[in-house]
Amino acid sequence: YLINHKFIHFYDSVVRDTLIGPPQEPTPRSDLCLFLLQSELDLEKGMEMRKWVLSGILASEETYLSHLEALLLPMKPLKAAATTSQPVLTSQQIETIFFKVPELYEIHKEFYDGLFPRVQQWSHQQRVGDLFQKLASQLGVYRAFVDNYGVAMETAEKCCQANSQFAEISEVLMTLFRRVHPSTSHRWNVALLYKPVDRVTRSTLVLHDLLKHTPSSHPDHPLLQDALRISQNFLSSINEEITPRRQSMTVKKGEHRQLLKDSFMVELVEGARKLRHVFLFTDLLLCTKLKKQSGGKTQQYDCKWYIPLTDLSFQTVDESEAAPNIPLVLDEELDAMKIKISQIKNDIQREKRANKGSKAIERLKKKLSEQESLLLLMSPSMAFRVHSRNGKSYTFLISSDYERAEWRENIREQQKKCFKSFSLTSVELQMLTNSCVKLQTVHSIPLTINKEDDESPGLYGFLNVIVHSATGFKQSSNLYCTLEVDSFGYFVNKAKTRVYRDTAEPNWNEEFEIELEGSQTLRILCYEKCYNKTKITKEDGESTDRIMGKGQVQVRLPPSSRAVTCLPLQIEVKLSVKFTSREFSLKRMPSRKQTGVFGVKIAVVTKRERSKVPYIVRQCVEEIERRGMEEVGIYRVSGVATDIQALKAAFDVNNKDVSVMMSEMDVNAIAGTLKLYFRELPEPLFTDEFYPNFAEGIALSDPVAKESCMLNLLLSLPEANLLTFLFLLDHLKRVAEKETVNKMSLHNLATVFGPTLLRPSEKESKLPANPSQPISMTDSWSLEVMSQVQVLLYFLQLEAIPAPDSKRQSILFSTEV
C-alpha cells in the first residue's frame, strides 16, 4: 500500500510533466501571456486571438486538473485505511488536509468539459462567457480552501512528525517531486496545496487577457467583465489586511458597499424558528443562513433573502392583518433547558477536577452547545417585522426592545442616504454572500460554550441598582426607565421605575434588587409613556410607549455610582450599583430578635399575634388579590427597594397605618415585601428538619409512593408552618388562574417561591449526600434550586390537599386569622 508499483508509475510518468514548482510570488502576467508577447509569430488579431487564448486556458486547465488528481491520489487509500483497525490518519485529519480539493476538482472538470467542445467547434460567434461567469460564482469554494490552507499545512506537518506511515508516504512523494524540481526544499504538500491558492491569481490575469481580445459588441463581453470584477474583488478580500477598510466590497461603477452591522437573529418562517445571520450594508439588508462545515475552521453562508434599503419599511399591524402569530414557548420548557445547561456545566467542572480524558469533556461540551443553541432559538418572543416594496414580509424574534430599537435606528439613518432601488444578479448575490465570511463582525453564536476559558463567566447573585435621575430630555414628558441584564445568552427585562409625569428632569430615586445569572451587562432604556394610544401607530403589536434613549454599562466590581449616556438623545441617567454574591445573599440568618416579624421564627410571630397565619402574610395577600391579580409579572417583576424597606419597617413596629401605606404603593413592592418576609425567616417554611426528606420524596419515580410521601411530610410540618403554607398555596393557585393576563403560570410561581420557601439554613444547605454531584453556588439553576422548584410545583399542581378540614376551614373563615 505504501510503495506500490502503480503509485510509483503514476508519479514517474505524470508528475514529472505536471507538478508545479515551489511557491512563487504572482508574476505580473501569466505564462501564457509571456509566451504570446515573446512569440515571433504574427498571429491574426481579433477573434482568432480569442481562440489562442482559450486554447491556452484549456491546456492550463488540463495541467491544473492533473495537479488536483495528484492531490486526490493519496487521499483515496488514506480514507480507505481510516475505516480499518489501523488507520494511517483519522477521517478528521484527512478532511482537514484535503479540505475542498474534491469540490475544486469537480468545478474545474465541469468547466473544462464545457469549454473543450466549444473551442474545438470554434467560430467567431462562439460564446464562452457563461462558463467563466459560472466559474467565478463558485469562488466561495476557493474562499473556504484559502481560509483552511494554514490549518491544512499545519496538520500535514504534524501528521508527518507523529505518524511514521504518513511520513513514509510523504518521503516517497518528496523523492518523486525532486526528480522534477531538484532544487526545491519544500514538501510535496507545500507545493501541491499551494497550487489552488496561486490558481486564482493566474486565472484572473488570463481572464483579463481574454477580455482584452473580446469586442465590446460581443455577447461575451458583459459576462467576462462581470467574471473579472468578481475575481478581482475576491482577490482583494484575500489580500487586504484585517482593518476597518476590509469591511467593504466593490460593486458596479466603482461604488463601495460597506457593512454597518451584523448579528445572529431568530427568524420566524412558517411558524418555525430559524437561526439567521443578518447583515446590514449601506444599501441593503441581507439575511443569511450559516452552513455547517465538516472540516477546517471556515464558515460559509447561504442567502435566504435581501431587501434594498430604499424598498424596506417597518411593517405595522395595520399594514398586515395577516401578520403571523408568534408561537410562544412555555416558561417550563425554557427553564428545563436552563436546568439542563446548569447540569452539564456542573458535569464539565467535575470532569475537569477529576482530570479525566478530554473526550468526555468534549462530549459534554457538544451537549452544552446543543442546549444553549436551543435556548437561544426558543427564548425570543418580541416581533421585529420588515416589509419589502414587492409585498413580502419577514419576521424576526428578538428578546429585547434594545436590539429592536437599535436595528430600526441604524436602518432609518442609512435610508436617508439611499435613493435608488436595484436588484442583484445571482452571481452578485453569491459574491455578496461569500464576502460575509470576511466582513462579519460577530464571528460566533453568543453561547457561553464559545467563550474562552479565561473570559469572565459573569456575576451570580443580586445587583442592587438605584436609579436616581435623568437629564437631557428636550421637553416635559411622562417618563420611566426599564432595566435589563443578560442571562443565558439573551437579555431579560428585570425592573421598571414608576412613571414620572410632566417633567424633563425626572428624579426617581428608586432601588431595585436584580437577580444575576452569569450576567455581564446592565442595560437602561428610557421611555415616554403614551397614554393617548390612538395618536400613535402601533408597530409590531407591541407597546406604544416610545423609546427616548438607551445605553448600557458593564457589571463590574467593586460597586460604584455612575452616569450612563442613553442614545440617541444624549440622555444621562445616574445610577448607583451594589453587588451581593449568591453565597451571601441566600444565607438565612439565625433569629437574633423576638420583636417585629422579619427574621423572627414564624411560630413566635403567630403566638404573639394569636393568629394562625402571620398578619403580614394575610395583609400582603389581601392587597395583591384586591388590585394585583392582573398585573403582568406579579411576584416576578422587582418592586422598588425603598418601598419594600419602608413596608418592612412598618410591619416590624406594628404600624397601624400600614394598610394605608400599602394602598398607595406599587403592587410589585407589596409582592416584594411578602417574598422578603419568607426569605428572611431564620428557618424555611418547610423547616430544616424536613427539607432533605422533601428533596428525596420529589425524586421518587413511583407516583403513588411520591404522593403518599409528599403529603405525609407536608402534614408533619408544625401547625403554623402548615397553615401559612396552605393559605399561600390557595392564593398562588388563584394568581395562576389569571395566567392569560398576568403571564404567571404555576411553574413561574414555583420558580419564584420554591427557593424562598424551601432554601434551608446554611448548616443544612445541601441535598442528600451524593459526591458524584457536587452543588455549585455559582449557578442559580443548580440541582438544589431545581429540587426546590419541583417540590413547590408538585403541591401547586395537586387538585386538592387532604389536610384536616378543621385546619383548612379555620384558615379561610376563622375571625382569628
Short mmCIF file of N, CA, C and O in Angstrom, two decimals, residues 424-479:
data_model
loop_
_atom_site.label_atom_id
_atom_site.label_comp_id
_atom_site.label_asym_id
_atom_site.label_seq_id
_atom_site.Cartn_x
_atom_site.Cartn_y
_atom_site.Cartn_z
N LEU A 424 -30.02 42.42 -7.57
CA LEU A 424 -28.73 41.77 -7.75
C LEU A 424 -28.89 40.54 -8.64
O LEU A 424 -29.87 39.81 -8.54
N THR A 425 -27.90 40.33 -9.51
CA THR A 425 -27.87 39.10 -10.28
C THR A 425 -27.50 37.95 -9.35
O THR A 425 -27.00 38.18 -8.24
N SER A 426 -27.72 36.74 -9.79
CA SER A 426 -27.38 35.58 -8.96
C SER A 426 -25.89 35.55 -8.64
O SER A 426 -25.48 35.16 -7.54
N VAL A 427 -25.08 35.98 -9.61
CA VAL A 427 -23.63 36.00 -9.38
C VAL A 427 -23.26 37.06 -8.34
O VAL A 427 -22.46 36.81 -7.43
N GLU A 428 -23.85 38.25 -8.45
CA GLU A 428 -23.58 39.32 -7.49
C GLU A 428 -24.05 38.92 -6.09
O GLU A 428 -23.36 39.18 -5.09
N LEU A 429 -25.19 38.26 -6.04
CA LEU A 429 -25.70 37.82 -4.74
C LEU A 429 -24.79 36.76 -4.12
O LEU A 429 -24.52 36.78 -2.91
N GLN A 430 -24.29 35.85 -4.95
CA GLN A 430 -23.36 34.83 -4.46
C GLN A 430 -22.09 35.47 -3.95
O GLN A 430 -21.56 35.11 -2.89
N MET A 431 -21.58 36.45 -4.69
CA MET A 431 -20.35 37.13 -4.28
C MET A 431 -20.55 37.90 -2.98
O MET A 431 -19.69 37.90 -2.09
N LEU A 432 -21.71 38.55 -2.86
CA LEU A 432 -22.03 39.29 -1.63
C LEU A 432 -22.09 38.34 -0.44
O LEU A 432 -21.54 38.62 0.62
N THR A 433 -22.75 37.21 -0.63
CA THR A 433 -22.87 36.23 0.45
C THR A 433 -21.51 35.66 0.83
O THR A 433 -21.21 35.49 2.01
N ASN A 434 -20.68 35.40 -0.18
CA ASN A 434 -19.33 34.89 0.11
C ASN A 434 -18.51 35.91 0.89
O ASN A 434 -17.71 35.55 1.75
N SER A 435 -18.73 37.20 0.61
CA SER A 435 -17.95 38.24 1.29
C SER A 435 -18.27 38.33 2.78
O SER A 435 -17.47 38.83 3.57
N CYS A 436 -19.45 37.83 3.17
CA CYS A 436 -19.87 37.94 4.58
C CYS A 436 -18.92 37.21 5.52
O CYS A 436 -18.79 37.56 6.69
N VAL A 437 -18.25 36.17 5.00
CA VAL A 437 -17.33 35.40 5.83
C VAL A 437 -16.22 36.30 6.36
O VAL A 437 -15.82 36.22 7.52
N LYS A 438 -15.71 37.19 5.49
CA LYS A 438 -14.63 38.08 5.91
C LYS A 438 -15.13 39.38 6.54
O LYS A 438 -14.49 39.96 7.40
N LEU A 439 -16.31 39.83 6.13
CA LEU A 439 -16.80 41.12 6.61
C LEU A 439 -17.44 41.05 7.98
O LEU A 439 -17.53 42.06 8.68
N GLN A 440 -17.91 39.88 8.38
CA GLN A 440 -18.67 39.77 9.63
C GLN A 440 -17.89 40.31 10.82
O GLN A 440 -16.67 40.16 10.93
N THR A 441 -18.61 40.96 11.73
CA THR A 441 -18.01 41.44 12.98
C THR A 441 -18.39 40.54 14.15
O THR A 441 -17.69 40.51 15.16
N VAL A 442 -19.51 39.82 14.01
CA VAL A 442 -19.92 38.84 15.02
C VAL A 442 -19.56 37.47 14.47
O VAL A 442 -20.16 37.00 13.51
N HIS A 443 -18.55 36.83 15.05
CA HIS A 443 -17.99 35.63 14.45
C HIS A 443 -18.57 34.33 14.99
O HIS A 443 -18.34 33.27 14.42
N SER A 444 -19.29 34.39 16.10
CA SER A 444 -19.83 33.14 16.64
C SER A 444 -21.15 33.40 17.34
O SER A 444 -21.42 34.53 17.79
N ILE A 445 -21.97 32.38 17.41
CA ILE A 445 -23.25 32.47 18.10
C ILE A 445 -22.99 32.78 19.57
O ILE A 445 -22.08 32.22 20.17
N PRO A 446 -23.75 33.71 20.18
CA PRO A 446 -23.47 34.12 21.56
C PRO A 446 -23.80 33.06 22.60
O PRO A 446 -24.79 33.16 23.33
N LEU A 447 -22.96 32.02 22.65
CA LEU A 447 -23.13 30.96 23.63
C LEU A 447 -21.95 30.99 24.59
O LEU A 447 -20.84 31.36 24.22
N THR A 448 -22.17 30.55 25.84
CA THR A 448 -21.06 30.50 26.80
C THR A 448 -20.02 29.48 26.38
O THR A 448 -18.84 29.61 26.68
N ILE A 449 -20.45 28.46 25.61
CA ILE A 449 -19.51 27.43 25.16
C ILE A 449 -18.49 28.02 24.20
O ILE A 449 -17.38 27.50 24.04
N ASN A 450 -18.85 29.15 23.53
CA ASN A 450 -17.94 29.77 22.58
C ASN A 450 -16.95 30.72 23.24
O ASN A 450 -16.07 31.26 22.58
N LYS A 451 -17.10 30.95 24.54
CA LYS A 451 -16.19 31.85 25.24
C LYS A 451 -14.90 31.13 25.59
O LYS A 451 -14.88 29.92 25.84
N GLU A 452 -13.83 31.90 25.60
CA GLU A 452 -12.55 31.33 26.03
C GLU A 452 -12.58 31.06 27.53
O GLU A 452 -13.32 31.69 28.28
N ASP A 453 -11.75 30.11 27.97
CA ASP A 453 -11.74 29.73 29.38
C ASP A 453 -11.37 30.89 30.30
O ASP A 453 -11.81 30.94 31.46
N ASP A 454 -10.55 31.83 29.79
CA ASP A 454 -10.11 32.92 30.64
C ASP A 454 -11.06 34.11 30.60
O ASP A 454 -10.84 35.12 31.25
N GLU A 455 -12.15 34.01 29.81
CA GLU A 455 -13.12 35.09 29.79
C GLU A 455 -13.95 35.07 31.07
O GLU A 455 -14.17 34.03 31.68
N SER A 456 -14.43 36.26 31.45
CA SER A 456 -15.23 36.36 32.66
C SER A 456 -16.52 35.57 32.52
O SER A 456 -17.23 35.69 31.52
N PRO A 457 -16.85 34.73 33.52
CA PRO A 457 -18.09 33.97 33.45
C PRO A 457 -19.31 34.81 33.83
O PRO A 457 -20.44 34.32 33.81
N GLY A 458 -19.08 36.07 34.21
CA GLY A 458 -20.19 36.91 34.65
C GLY A 458 -20.43 36.77 36.14
O GLY A 458 -19.75 36.02 36.85
N LEU A 459 -21.41 37.49 36.64
CA LEU A 459 -21.70 37.52 38.07
C LEU A 459 -22.97 36.75 38.38
O LEU A 459 -23.95 36.79 37.63
N TYR A 460 -22.95 36.03 39.52
CA TYR A 460 -24.11 35.31 40.02
C TYR A 460 -24.44 35.87 41.40
O TYR A 460 -23.57 35.92 42.27
N GLY A 461 -25.67 36.32 41.56
CA GLY A 461 -26.06 36.88 42.84
C GLY A 461 -27.13 37.94 42.63
O GLY A 461 -28.00 37.80 41.77
N PHE A 462 -27.05 39.02 43.41
CA PHE A 462 -28.07 40.07 43.33
C PHE A 462 -27.39 41.42 43.15
O PHE A 462 -26.38 41.72 43.79
N LEU A 463 -27.96 42.21 42.25
CA LEU A 463 -27.45 43.55 41.96
C LEU A 463 -28.48 44.55 42.46
O LEU A 463 -29.62 44.57 42.00
N ASN A 464 -28.07 45.36 43.42
CA ASN A 464 -28.93 46.44 43.90
C ASN A 464 -28.63 47.68 43.07
O ASN A 464 -27.51 48.20 43.09
N VAL A 465 -29.63 48.14 42.34
CA VAL A 465 -29.48 49.30 41.46
C VAL A 465 -30.42 50.40 41.92
O VAL A 465 -31.62 50.18 42.06
N ILE A 466 -29.86 51.57 42.18
CA ILE A 466 -30.68 52.75 42.48
C ILE A 466 -30.67 53.63 41.24
O ILE A 466 -29.62 54.10 40.79
N VAL A 467 -31.86 53.84 40.66
CA VAL A 467 -32.00 54.76 39.54
C VAL A 467 -32.32 56.13 40.14
O VAL A 467 -33.42 56.35 40.64
N HIS A 468 -31.35 57.04 40.10
CA HIS A 468 -31.51 58.34 40.74
C HIS A 468 -32.32 59.31 39.89
O HIS A 468 -33.44 59.68 40.25
N SER A 469 -31.76 59.73 38.76
CA SER A 469 -32.41 60.77 37.96
C SER A 469 -31.93 60.69 36.53
O SER A 469 -31.05 59.89 36.19
N ALA A 470 -32.48 61.55 35.69
CA ALA A 470 -32.07 61.62 34.28
C ALA A 470 -32.18 63.05 33.79
O ALA A 470 -33.06 63.81 34.21
N THR A 471 -31.26 63.44 32.92
CA THR A 471 -31.28 64.77 32.31
C THR A 471 -31.02 64.63 30.81
O THR A 471 -30.52 63.61 30.35
N GLY A 472 -31.38 65.69 30.08
CA GLY A 472 -31.11 65.70 28.64
C GLY A 472 -32.37 65.61 27.79
O GLY A 472 -32.28 65.65 26.56
N PHE A 473 -33.54 65.52 28.41
CA PHE A 473 -34.78 65.49 27.64
C PHE A 473 -35.10 66.88 27.10
O PHE A 473 -34.88 67.88 27.78
N LYS A 474 -35.63 66.94 25.88
CA LYS A 474 -35.88 68.22 25.22
C LYS A 474 -37.12 68.93 25.75
O LYS A 474 -37.21 70.15 25.75
N GLN A 475 -38.11 68.14 26.19
CA GLN A 475 -39.35 68.74 26.67
C GLN A 475 -39.97 67.85 27.74
O GLN A 475 -39.56 66.71 27.93
N SER A 476 -40.93 68.41 28.44
CA SER A 476 -41.59 67.67 29.51
C SER A 476 -42.40 66.50 28.96
O SER A 476 -43.09 66.65 27.94
N SER A 477 -42.28 65.35 29.61
CA SER A 477 -42.99 64.16 29.17
C SER A 477 -43.29 63.29 30.39
O SER A 477 -42.86 63.60 31.52
N ASN A 478 -44.02 62.21 30.16
CA ASN A 478 -44.25 61.20 31.18
C ASN A 478 -43.18 60.13 30.99
O ASN A 478 -43.23 59.38 30.02
N LEU A 479 -42.24 60.05 31.90
CA LEU A 479 -41.01 59.29 31.67
C LEU A 479 -40.83 58.15 32.67
O LEU A 479 -41.17 58.28 33.85
#
